[in-house]
Structure formats: C-alpha cells, structure tokens
XYZ file of C-alpha atoms in Angstrom:
639
model
C 79.690 -14.762 27.127
C 82.396 -14.559 24.046
C 85.405 -16.696 24.751
C 87.289 -13.374 24.956
C 85.504 -11.972 27.696
C 86.717 -15.486 30.018
C 89.916 -14.994 29.157
C 90.244 -11.276 30.585
C 88.296 -13.052 33.879
C 90.991 -15.757 34.427
C 93.662 -13.018 33.481
C 92.522 -10.270 36.008
C 91.773 -13.199 38.611
C 95.712 -14.310 38.181
C 96.132 -10.681 39.331
C 95.197 -11.261 42.756
C 93.459 -9.109 45.063
C 96.261 -5.759 43.691
C 94.581 -5.866 40.912
C 91.829 -4.001 42.174
C 94.150 -2.021 44.622
C 92.344 -3.596 47.665
C 95.281 -5.930 48.774
C 96.837 -2.716 49.825
C 94.327 -1.891 52.254
C 94.356 -5.316 54.222
C 94.619 -4.694 58.470
C 98.632 -5.472 59.806
C 98.985 -8.362 61.721
C 100.268 -5.638 64.711
C 98.585 -2.924 65.352
C 101.328 -0.693 64.827
C 101.214 3.037 63.598
C 104.130 1.960 60.639
C 101.295 -0.039 58.176
C 98.968 0.408 56.185
C 96.718 1.835 58.709
C 99.047 4.933 58.796
C 98.875 4.940 54.851
C 95.420 5.835 55.313
C 95.444 8.091 57.897
C 98.320 10.129 55.819
C 95.973 9.450 52.772
C 92.929 11.445 55.120
C 95.195 13.549 55.753
C 96.261 14.544 52.902
C 92.172 15.237 51.702
C 91.514 17.281 54.254
C 94.787 19.942 52.991
C 93.743 19.665 49.301
C 90.074 20.706 50.560
C 91.696 23.078 52.447
C 93.435 24.381 49.608
C 90.321 24.547 47.378
C 88.753 26.672 50.073
C 91.828 29.489 50.008
C 91.143 29.110 46.518
C 87.798 30.286 46.598
C 88.415 32.810 48.744
C 91.084 34.451 46.876
C 89.032 33.992 44.098
C 86.117 36.081 45.857
C 88.029 39.299 46.253
C 87.105 40.815 43.131
C 89.587 42.628 42.172
C 88.457 45.631 39.597
C 91.753 45.082 37.670
C 90.936 43.479 34.029
C 93.758 41.091 34.563
C 92.733 39.779 37.852
C 89.389 39.486 36.606
C 90.094 37.208 34.233
C 92.466 34.841 36.499
C 89.328 34.944 38.383
C 87.613 33.075 35.177
C 90.032 30.312 34.890
C 90.087 30.165 38.849
C 85.837 29.776 38.442
C 86.292 27.361 36.071
C 89.271 24.941 37.478
C 86.691 25.507 40.871
C 84.057 23.892 39.018
C 86.436 20.898 38.062
C 86.343 20.729 41.809
C 82.964 20.197 42.053
C 82.863 17.403 39.274
C 85.792 15.660 41.031
C 83.532 15.330 44.210
C 80.997 14.113 41.926
C 83.564 11.725 40.331
C 85.588 10.252 43.190
C 83.927 7.011 43.269
C 83.479 6.483 39.935
C 85.965 4.441 37.705
C 88.833 5.907 36.185
C 87.928 7.561 32.673
C 90.526 6.458 29.685
C 90.632 7.720 26.671
C 92.185 8.210 23.177
C 94.596 10.661 21.828
C 96.382 10.159 17.987
C 96.445 11.428 14.783
C 94.262 10.030 11.449
C 95.170 6.135 11.113
C 97.317 5.387 14.073
C 94.748 2.845 15.132
C 93.264 3.923 17.921
C 89.809 2.082 16.945
C 91.625 -0.483 16.327
C 93.097 -0.700 19.896
C 90.023 0.086 21.612
C 88.806 -2.993 19.972
C 91.515 -5.166 21.281
C 91.248 -4.085 24.658
C 87.342 -4.801 24.594
C 87.523 -8.013 22.968
C 85.437 -7.173 20.305
C 84.449 -4.421 16.990
C 83.032 -1.619 19.024
C 84.517 1.282 17.038
C 84.473 1.791 12.950
C 88.106 1.310 11.774
C 90.140 1.126 8.959
C 87.754 1.949 5.943
C 87.608 5.019 5.971
C 89.193 8.611 6.916
C 89.181 9.852 9.778
C 86.853 7.024 10.801
C 85.883 7.635 14.424
C 83.815 11.147 14.271
C 81.337 10.777 17.776
C 83.710 9.166 20.094
C 82.671 5.921 21.363
C 81.542 5.510 25.396
C 82.680 2.572 26.076
C 81.550 1.460 29.901
C 80.117 -1.521 32.255
C 76.458 -2.144 32.754
C 74.386 0.729 34.899
C 76.949 3.311 33.875
C 75.664 5.858 31.628
C 78.374 9.059 29.810
C 75.801 11.407 32.522
C 77.525 10.037 35.346
C 80.908 11.797 34.604
C 79.302 15.241 33.204
C 78.978 14.461 29.712
C 75.835 15.172 27.193
C 74.389 11.180 26.202
C 73.789 12.597 23.163
C 77.188 14.130 21.864
C 78.847 9.893 22.042
C 78.143 6.216 21.198
C 77.518 4.545 24.357
C 78.830 1.029 23.988
C 78.276 -1.226 27.188
C 79.790 -4.257 28.258
C 80.218 -6.520 31.093
C 84.098 -6.782 30.839
C 86.709 -6.977 34.015
C 88.598 -3.948 32.780
C 85.749 -2.515 32.545
C 85.149 -3.056 36.032
C 87.547 -0.022 37.212
C 87.522 1.931 33.493
C 85.677 3.234 31.197
C 87.099 3.797 27.616
C 86.211 6.202 25.439
C 87.863 5.833 21.430
C 87.773 9.617 20.462
C 87.697 11.575 17.366
C 91.266 12.496 15.360
C 92.415 16.001 16.194
C 94.311 16.540 13.533
C 90.919 16.873 11.021
C 88.360 19.082 10.890
C 85.360 17.386 9.070
C 81.889 18.224 9.529
C 79.696 15.430 11.119
C 76.022 17.174 9.976
C 74.406 14.569 12.881
C 76.458 15.468 14.990
C 77.406 19.094 14.671
C 80.394 20.266 15.093
C 84.739 19.094 13.831
C 85.842 16.518 15.258
C 88.748 18.440 16.697
C 85.970 21.351 18.815
C 83.763 17.762 20.211
C 87.648 16.041 21.156
C 88.497 19.688 23.031
C 84.421 19.472 24.585
C 85.353 15.823 25.826
C 88.779 15.806 26.896
C 88.639 17.762 30.421
C 85.677 15.059 31.317
C 89.029 12.297 31.000
C 92.014 11.444 33.857
C 93.814 9.230 31.716
C 95.035 10.059 27.943
C 96.247 6.632 26.239
C 98.518 8.743 23.612
C 98.148 6.435 20.288
C 101.195 7.559 17.381
C 102.982 5.522 14.801
C 106.308 6.146 12.808
C 104.592 8.456 10.821
C 102.569 10.606 13.522
C 104.581 11.203 16.296
C 105.643 14.294 15.305
C 102.667 15.841 13.870
C 102.633 19.660 15.522
C 98.841 18.876 15.359
C 98.996 15.802 17.835
C 101.198 17.662 19.499
C 99.610 20.974 20.392
C 96.441 19.644 21.311
C 98.239 16.648 23.797
C 100.124 20.248 25.488
C 96.491 21.462 25.735
C 94.443 18.014 26.834
C 97.273 16.978 28.981
C 96.499 19.228 31.858
C 95.215 17.771 34.553
C 95.564 13.918 33.092
C 97.991 11.157 33.750
C 99.660 9.677 30.560
C 99.975 6.540 29.019
C 102.267 6.659 25.573
C 101.545 3.649 22.642
C 102.919 2.664 19.520
C 100.957 0.809 16.910
C 101.625 -1.096 14.003
C 104.244 -3.374 15.410
C 104.159 -5.415 12.724
C 105.187 -2.729 9.972
C 107.117 -0.649 12.048
C 110.165 0.194 13.599
C 110.365 0.810 17.522
C 110.851 4.695 17.623
C 110.066 4.992 21.125
C 113.364 6.249 22.631
C 112.857 9.010 20.155
C 109.533 9.600 20.877
C 110.353 9.846 24.385
C 113.626 12.485 23.304
C 111.117 14.329 21.416
C 109.037 14.481 24.296
C 111.250 14.476 27.469
C 110.648 18.647 27.327
C 107.152 18.637 27.926
C 106.046 15.332 29.311
C 107.819 12.356 31.958
C 107.126 9.373 29.952
C 106.620 6.644 31.804
C 105.935 3.401 30.542
C 105.532 3.215 26.768
C 104.186 0.540 24.686
C 105.125 -1.049 21.199
C 101.872 -3.381 20.101
C 100.463 -4.478 16.777
C 96.692 -3.814 17.580
C 95.677 -5.459 14.418
C 96.837 -9.356 15.960
C 95.766 -8.430 19.054
C 92.289 -8.159 17.929
C 92.576 -11.410 16.482
C 93.712 -13.122 19.547
C 91.215 -11.431 21.799
C 88.260 -12.568 19.290
C 89.968 -16.298 19.388
C 89.786 -16.273 22.872
C 93.769 -16.156 23.642
C 95.159 -14.444 26.413
C 96.947 -11.052 26.258
C 100.816 -11.959 25.331
C 103.577 -9.386 24.754
C 104.031 -5.860 24.513
C 99.650 -6.347 24.391
C 99.835 -8.150 27.037
C 102.056 -6.162 29.512
C 99.488 -2.369 28.483
C 96.973 -4.873 29.023
C 98.728 -6.166 33.159
C 99.350 -2.088 32.958
C 95.781 -1.248 32.811
C 94.339 -3.625 35.157
C 97.262 -2.490 37.792
C 97.807 1.261 37.764
C 94.547 2.098 37.111
C 92.553 -0.132 39.347
C 90.487 0.623 43.342
C 92.314 3.036 45.131
C 94.470 3.762 42.053
C 91.547 5.839 40.664
C 91.160 8.215 44.014
C 95.169 9.287 43.820
C 94.998 9.862 40.558
C 92.273 11.949 40.161
C 93.261 14.042 42.954
C 96.658 13.926 41.280
C 95.186 15.456 37.529
C 93.402 18.006 39.844
C 96.761 19.172 41.488
C 98.262 18.941 38.432
C 95.453 21.099 36.778
C 95.794 23.576 39.705
C 99.333 24.039 39.679
C 99.635 25.106 35.756
C 96.508 26.986 36.406
C 97.673 28.691 39.466
C 100.976 29.640 37.695
C 99.287 30.770 34.413
C 97.803 32.526 36.756
C 100.061 34.156 38.050
C 102.727 34.479 35.544
C 100.188 36.643 33.557
C 99.496 38.485 36.219
C 103.000 39.561 37.161
C 103.628 40.586 33.047
C 100.826 42.952 33.952
C 101.923 44.203 37.140
C 105.059 46.012 34.534
C 102.999 49.213 34.626
C 102.712 49.590 38.448
C 105.707 50.185 39.594
C 105.162 54.108 37.149
C 102.366 54.297 39.121
C 103.587 53.661 42.622
C 106.549 55.918 41.913
C 104.532 59.009 40.349
C 102.343 59.101 43.787
C 105.527 59.730 45.799
C 106.875 62.133 43.224
C 103.290 63.769 43.560
C 103.210 63.447 47.021
C 106.725 64.798 48.291
C 106.586 67.233 45.844
C 103.061 68.767 48.015
C 104.030 67.336 51.092
C 106.956 70.116 50.921
C 104.505 72.664 50.218
C 101.854 72.028 53.015
C 105.016 71.692 55.445
C 106.189 74.694 54.887
C 102.864 76.972 54.464
C 102.152 75.311 58.269
C 105.291 75.615 60.109
C 105.139 78.997 58.787
C 101.915 78.983 60.489
C 102.965 77.642 63.320
C 106.357 79.871 63.979
C 103.679 82.954 63.871
C 101.114 81.732 66.403
C 104.468 80.555 68.611
C 103.100 82.851 71.473
C 100.085 81.139 71.744
C 102.140 77.270 72.330
C 104.643 79.564 74.613
C 101.542 80.315 76.979
C 100.541 77.013 76.585
C 103.858 75.771 78.245
C 104.622 78.127 80.657
C 100.621 77.049 82.058
C 101.634 73.624 81.889
C 105.150 74.171 84.179
C 103.013 76.515 86.508
C 100.181 73.168 86.907
C 102.941 70.078 87.337
C 104.577 72.919 90.289
C 101.620 73.919 92.153
C 101.607 76.827 94.267
C 105.194 77.215 94.879
C 106.134 81.228 94.993
C 107.663 81.050 91.507
C 104.536 79.084 90.217
C 102.803 81.811 91.995
C 105.246 84.106 89.675
C 104.102 82.490 86.555
C 100.194 82.331 87.087
C 100.406 86.522 88.246
C 102.103 87.289 84.957
C 99.911 84.485 83.213
C 96.859 86.691 84.230
C 98.487 89.750 84.325
C 96.219 91.357 82.332
C 93.720 90.106 84.736
C 95.801 91.983 87.747
C 95.190 94.880 86.100
C 91.909 94.889 84.757
C 90.885 93.639 88.388
C 92.830 97.058 89.872
C 90.827 99.480 87.539
C 87.927 97.868 88.890
C 89.144 98.697 92.288
C 89.598 102.123 90.830
C 86.082 103.002 89.821
C 84.128 104.909 91.786
C 81.325 106.392 89.362
C 78.536 104.640 87.289
C 80.570 106.717 83.895
C 83.629 104.878 85.177
C 82.145 101.507 85.770
C 80.917 102.115 81.934
C 84.509 102.989 80.723
C 85.758 99.504 82.974
C 83.412 97.526 80.988
C 84.002 98.536 77.821
C 87.784 98.269 78.121
C 87.453 94.734 79.888
C 84.887 93.342 77.159
C 87.314 94.811 74.313
C 90.028 92.996 75.984
C 88.243 89.530 76.337
C 87.117 89.886 72.917
C 90.444 89.959 71.831
C 92.071 87.509 73.451
C 88.919 85.070 71.991
C 89.658 86.330 69.033
C 93.354 85.913 69.098
C 92.958 82.565 70.685
C 90.869 81.675 68.261
C 92.126 82.973 64.789
C 96.114 81.144 66.243
C 93.983 77.886 66.892
C 92.675 78.246 62.602
C 95.281 79.326 60.702
C 96.971 76.064 60.816
C 94.235 74.459 59.349
C 93.573 77.599 56.923
C 97.600 78.098 56.007
C 97.016 74.067 55.330
C 93.571 73.798 53.116
C 95.480 76.614 51.328
C 98.473 75.132 50.991
C 98.059 73.884 47.512
C 97.093 75.812 44.617
C 93.853 75.038 42.174
C 96.782 74.425 39.462
C 98.892 72.379 41.486
C 96.315 69.646 42.326
C 95.523 69.670 38.843
C 99.114 68.690 37.695
C 99.361 65.864 40.287
C 95.790 64.389 39.111
C 96.838 64.656 35.532
C 100.324 62.677 36.050
C 98.878 60.103 39.045
C 95.362 59.592 35.835
C 97.430 58.941 33.249
C 99.895 56.569 34.641
C 96.848 54.787 36.394
C 95.011 54.325 33.386
C 97.869 52.944 31.894
C 98.274 50.169 34.670
C 94.109 49.748 34.183
C 93.195 49.905 37.666
C 90.570 51.869 39.285
C 90.516 55.616 38.511
C 87.967 57.101 40.722
C 90.243 57.915 42.816
C 92.318 60.273 40.411
C 90.334 62.639 39.016
C 90.439 65.881 40.066
C 87.474 66.638 42.185
C 88.654 63.214 44.006
C 92.033 64.861 44.311
C 90.895 67.771 45.530
C 88.459 66.149 48.234
C 91.245 63.847 49.594
C 93.836 66.966 49.674
C 91.644 68.921 51.900
C 91.307 65.591 54.025
C 94.944 65.459 54.041
C 95.419 69.337 55.634
C 93.047 68.255 58.102
C 95.006 65.469 59.146
C 98.252 66.741 59.244
C 97.135 69.952 60.802
C 95.361 67.916 63.458
C 98.383 65.247 63.538
C 101.021 68.262 63.678
C 99.005 70.279 67.031
C 98.973 66.243 68.899
C 102.386 66.315 68.130
C 103.241 70.098 69.659
C 100.812 69.493 72.408
C 103.163 65.992 72.778
C 106.372 68.230 72.475
C 104.862 70.851 75.387
C 104.160 68.406 78.080
C 108.168 66.611 77.219
C 109.661 70.654 77.170
C 107.435 70.927 80.283
C 108.775 67.762 81.925
C 112.103 68.496 81.179
C 112.532 72.274 81.472
C 111.276 72.467 84.544
C 112.775 69.264 86.876
C 113.032 69.942 90.588
C 116.519 71.550 89.909
C 115.466 73.887 87.934
C 112.674 73.931 90.011
C 114.641 74.671 93.546
C 116.866 77.018 91.450
C 114.559 79.471 90.606
C 112.578 79.096 94.053
C 115.347 80.082 96.089
C 116.784 83.346 93.868
C 113.302 84.304 94.540
C 112.601 83.341 98.218
C 116.482 84.878 98.529
C 115.507 88.286 97.735
C 111.868 88.595 98.789
C 113.210 86.967 102.115
C 115.902 89.323 102.142
C 113.845 92.580 101.451
C 111.283 91.008 104.326
C 114.392 90.551 106.788
C 115.666 94.434 106.187
C 112.404 95.557 106.953
C 111.806 93.340 110.487
C 114.957 94.188 111.425
C 114.619 97.839 110.493
C 110.600 97.158 112.566
C 111.135 95.055 115.527
C 114.962 95.439 116.387
C 116.837 99.388 115.699
C 113.746 100.607 116.802
C 113.101 98.989 119.693
C 115.370 95.713 120.347
C 118.687 97.372 119.971
C 117.090 100.160 122.785
C 115.787 97.896 125.489
C 118.646 95.565 125.636
C 121.834 97.956 124.892
C 121.341 101.458 125.167
C 121.476 102.057 122.055
C 120.065 105.044 120.170
C 117.229 104.214 118.111
C 117.146 104.075 114.303
C 114.215 106.235 112.753
C 111.474 103.989 110.642
C 112.106 103.333 107.103
C 109.658 105.959 105.097
C 107.801 105.700 101.534
C 111.778 106.045 99.414
C 112.248 102.240 101.394
C 109.155 100.776 100.321
C 109.190 102.074 96.624
C 113.149 100.958 95.764
C 112.078 97.799 97.659
C 108.909 96.873 94.841
C 111.238 97.989 92.110
C 113.909 95.739 93.721
C 111.976 92.814 93.561
C 109.994 93.488 90.243
C 113.196 94.121 88.649
C 113.602 91.013 89.585
C 110.829 89.018 89.201
C 110.628 90.126 85.624
C 114.475 88.757 85.208
C 113.565 85.835 86.545
C 110.695 85.824 83.928
C 113.105 86.246 81.582
C 115.394 84.054 82.112
C 112.658 81.066 82.883
C 110.749 81.982 79.959
C 113.417 82.594 77.071
C 114.382 78.862 78.090
C 111.059 77.555 77.260
C 110.842 79.708 74.250
C 114.546 78.332 72.780
C 112.459 75.288 73.447
C 108.735 75.903 71.238
C 111.150 76.978 68.301
C 113.678 73.868 67.869
C 110.531 71.384 68.613
C 108.679 73.656 65.990
C 111.506 72.544 63.744
C 112.366 69.253 64.388
C 108.871 69.198 63.475
C 109.458 70.136 59.899
C 112.196 67.442 59.870
C 110.038 64.661 60.796
C 107.095 65.575 58.912
C 108.274 66.469 55.040
C 107.725 63.739 53.208
C 105.121 61.709 51.456
C 103.745 60.264 55.114
C 102.657 63.854 55.063
C 99.670 63.399 52.839
C 99.446 59.658 53.207
C 95.317 60.475 51.782
C 96.262 61.774 48.928
C 95.869 59.038 45.650
C 95.025 56.807 48.979
C 92.565 54.562 46.590
C 94.971 54.001 43.722
C 98.087 52.485 46.091
C 95.612 50.449 48.209
C 95.026 48.525 44.908
C 99.110 48.660 44.323
C 98.718 47.397 47.233
C 95.757 44.601 47.165
C 96.937 43.940 44.103
C 100.318 42.781 44.674
C 99.462 40.649 48.215
C 96.843 38.919 46.007
C 99.665 38.035 43.772
C 101.537 37.115 46.454
C 98.559 34.608 47.972
C 98.338 32.768 44.549
C 101.791 31.667 45.002
C 101.410 30.576 48.144
C 98.725 28.367 46.908
C 100.729 27.405 43.808
C 103.641 26.567 46.604
C 100.997 24.959 48.951
C 99.586 22.777 45.403
C 103.373 21.227 45.098
C 103.472 20.829 47.937
C 100.698 18.470 48.426
C 101.422 16.630 45.315
C 105.140 15.731 46.313
C 103.463 13.939 49.533
C 100.957 12.335 47.656
C 101.896 9.098 46.996
C 102.238 7.585 43.918
C 104.931 5.830 44.048
C 106.895 4.725 41.775
C 103.856 5.283 38.348
C 105.230 4.642 35.703
C 102.495 7.218 34.522
C 102.994 9.545 32.220
C 101.727 13.338 33.084
C 102.988 17.036 31.484
C 105.204 19.046 33.199
C 105.250 21.944 35.250
C-alpha cells in the first residue's frame, strides 16, 4: 500500500466514528424519546411521507389528460419517477462525487490529490479528460449506479475516502471535442453522466469562475445535487471566493468554499504527508459531511430538490398554457346564456298553454287531501262533470240506435281527452326540442370550437354534430326538470292553499246553503203541514210543489258554481305565479349545463390538475424543510 494510503488511514482514524456517521446512532443511556432514537423514528416517518409523495406523483401522472401541455409535464414527471427508482436501488451505495469545471482549472489534479495517485491524465493536452474516470473501491462498478461501464474508465483503489464515496473526473463542459474511440462530445458525455451524481465538486480558477458555459451547465446539473465549490491554483491566483460567492448568490446557496493548490496537495500525498491547510480542510469536509447516514439524507434531499424544481417547472408551464382557458370558459357561459333564454321562453310558453292540465292536477291534489267531505265531493264532481253527463245520457237510452249514438259520443269524448292529455304532456318536450334552430346551434358551435382549438383541448365535444346531440339531451333534461318542478309546486300549493282554515270556510259555506234548503223542506213537510195542526190547531200549509225544488236546485247549483269559481280561481292564480317563478329560476346557463359539457369538464379537470400539482410542490417543500441536514455547509441550487 502506498504511503499516501496509510496517511489517509491515520487521518480517517483520527476523526472517530462520526467520520462514517455512526456516532449519532449510539443508544443513549436513558430510554427517553428526546435522543437519537426519537430522531430515528422521525427519520422513518419522513421516509414514509416521501414514499407517499412519490405515490401521489404517480397518481397525478396517471391522469393522462389529452391536453398537450399536460402531456409534456407528464413526460417530465415520468423521468422524475425513473430517478426515484434509481434512488431506491442506490440507497445503500456510496455517494457519487463528480467534478464540474472548465478546461484547465485543475479538476484532474484535484482528483489525483484526493486519491493520492495519478489516476487521471492532467496537464499535457487541452482538453485533457475525454472519457470520464470512475474511481471506486474494489467490489463496486459503474453499473451499480446505473452507468454503462463502456462509457467510463474504471479505476479501483482501496482507500478510506472511497469507502463512502465514488469519485468521477468528468469531461470539460466548455469544449465540443470529439473522441473517436468513445464517440460523442465531452459535453454530451458530461450531460449523460451528471444525473447519476449526488454531489458536484465545482472547480474553477480566477480566469474561469465567470465562464458563461460552465455557469449554464452548473445551473442545469445542480438540480437534484449538492454542491462543493473549490477554487484551485492557490499558488498563483488571488483568493476570489467572496466575489465568486456574490456572483452565485442569486441562484445558489454556496455553503463552504475551498481555496486549494492541487499540484502541491498531490505532491504531499505522494510523499506520505497528512493533508493540511485548505486541502486538509477539504478532505476532512468530504470525510465528515458525505459519509455514513449523511449519504441517505443527501440523496433524499437531492430527490426532494428535484421534485420541487420539476413540479414547479411543470406548474409554471401549465399556468402559462391555461391563459386560453378563460376565454373558452367565458364563451361557453355566453352561449349557454343565449341558448337558455330561447329555451326557457319556448317551454314556459307551452306551460302557459297547458295550464289547464296543471290546474286539474292541482284540484285533484286538493280533493285527495280533503278525502270525502262535502266540498271535496263537489270538487270531484266538478272534475268528473263530463263523466256525469255521459252517465246521465246512458241512463236515458231506450233503444239500440240510441245506445249506438251514445257509444259514438262517449268514444269520441274519451279519445279527445286522451289526445289532449298526451298533447299537453308532450307539448313542452316538442317546444324544447324545437327551441333552437340549426343556425343557433351551428353559430354557438363555431364560436366555442374556435376557442377550444386555441386552448388546445379535445374538440370532439364542440363540433356541430356533437352539439346537436347535447342540445337534444339538454332540452329533454330541462323539460323533465320543469315537470318535476311544477309537480312540486302543485303539491306545495295543495298544502298551502287548501289548509284547514280554507277548508273550514268552504265546507261551512256549502253545508250552510244545503242545510238551509233541507231545513226549509223538512219544516214544510213535517211541521207546517202536520205537527203544527196537531199541536196548536193551526191551519195546515200546502206542501211545496215542483217550483220550490226547481228554485232550490237553481240556488244550489249557482251557489256551488260560485264556490267552485272562487276556489279554482285562487288556485289558478297560484299556478300562474309558479310558472313565472319557474321562468325566473331557470333562466341562465345552468338550464342547459349539458351543452359543451365535455369542454367545460376538461377545463375543470385541467385546473384541478394544476391545483393538485401545486399541492405536491408544497408537500415537497415541507418535507425538504423537515429533512434535517442541520447547518450543512453543502451548497445547493436555490428554488
């Protein structure tokens, strides 16, 4: 074993158990719940919540909206979920630390110094590193981390640093040189490799720290990774870490920053000297901050960062794409309002024409409620007047020819009643079906279909053929609702306008007249013509003749007719007011909610999907806040 390896062994041993992260899990002397055991429970609870977040992401991604903007976001979420699967596979694997920096900044030299040996070609050509160098402990390989072995040069070393880490020396992002043996450009290979990395060693110099190309690649690569910023060439450059920190402040939390001399550190490592100065601080930082249980926390924190960034990007894209939805929803509302006015006017007109049907139903409802009282029987007789006349005619039949004439009359009357009832019940349906002309529906379809095309939603429900079917269904539903509404009004009027007081008044008025006539007849028949003579010897009065009964019949019929007129007129006024109230209630877009319902439903589903996505973003932010990284000096990309 080279002397540099023994030096690193002694350095790691001097750090104690905490170097590997095990010290924080020692069982406390007491069994209280405020020590490491409680932290472990909170950690497990957090893992369960992260799993729940992943399930919700899968559920959101399973909606499969036909909206192009949503489909693009579903592809992004699918790639995020693939990263989740990779995270689970690598949960117990060492952290992957990769270098990122421009040409000539000393990335390879820094990697050699960390390893203590020449494992990466450096300093001879520019750009030097073409095929990435994958440095790991024995027993590991790039396939463990989802990296194709043929895309990297694998170097295995048995070092303390590599027990918890894998180091990758990446190609330079600010060149486009081709490598005939490996294929592709440095930039393409770098972009393929970076998604597999957990921590990025961002290396720069005084000349390169403002490189636009490197900054762009850093912004793209930093999603879902922690960052360590290192300035090299300490032997010849000024310390510009504070200015570098200001340059990065808007987009990154920089954490600890290091200023090292790579060649000197490599020489000391080869000489067997322990790391010291800024390089020693970097080695100590890597050994302490990225080892043991910290690796799992870092991976989960990286994953939550990636979730937040991906979901936020999807939500912004969807919000931008929802701008055309508002005009579409307004157009649907406007066309529904116009068409509903026409429909309500036609149907209410037919209801006015068929008021007699509803009035008869109301009278029947009152008679049923009152049972077989005198006035209720009068109402039933009024309703069955035609049947009574027909029955009287049948009683006067004396010959077969008269019976045939009566049968013809009664059949015609029954057929007319059946047709009138059928026509009255279907008149509203016919009126609703014919309320809109083809021109009305076609105009509404063209307007809404144009807005639907601009919004990018499915237009199958806005074409004229579809709108015609929707209109037929909307008319049918409206008529059914109108019938149910008026039937409820009939039942309510029967309760309100035929209460006990109204019933008492009409029963008393009817019984009083009938009682007076009966009393007059009985007095004449029993007392005036018989009892008065026997009791007091008075002169008997003659019995009433036909004239009395004729006059009594006229009075009784007239009084009954007056009571019926008063009662039914009051009920009829109630029906008229109910139809007017129905018109006021039903006017508006809700009356024809079936028109353009598919487009409206898709708009509503899109907005609900965006709200769900915002909820997932809040959940990820909350979990990230709860994920304890302490006062970790690791850098990261700001949200």
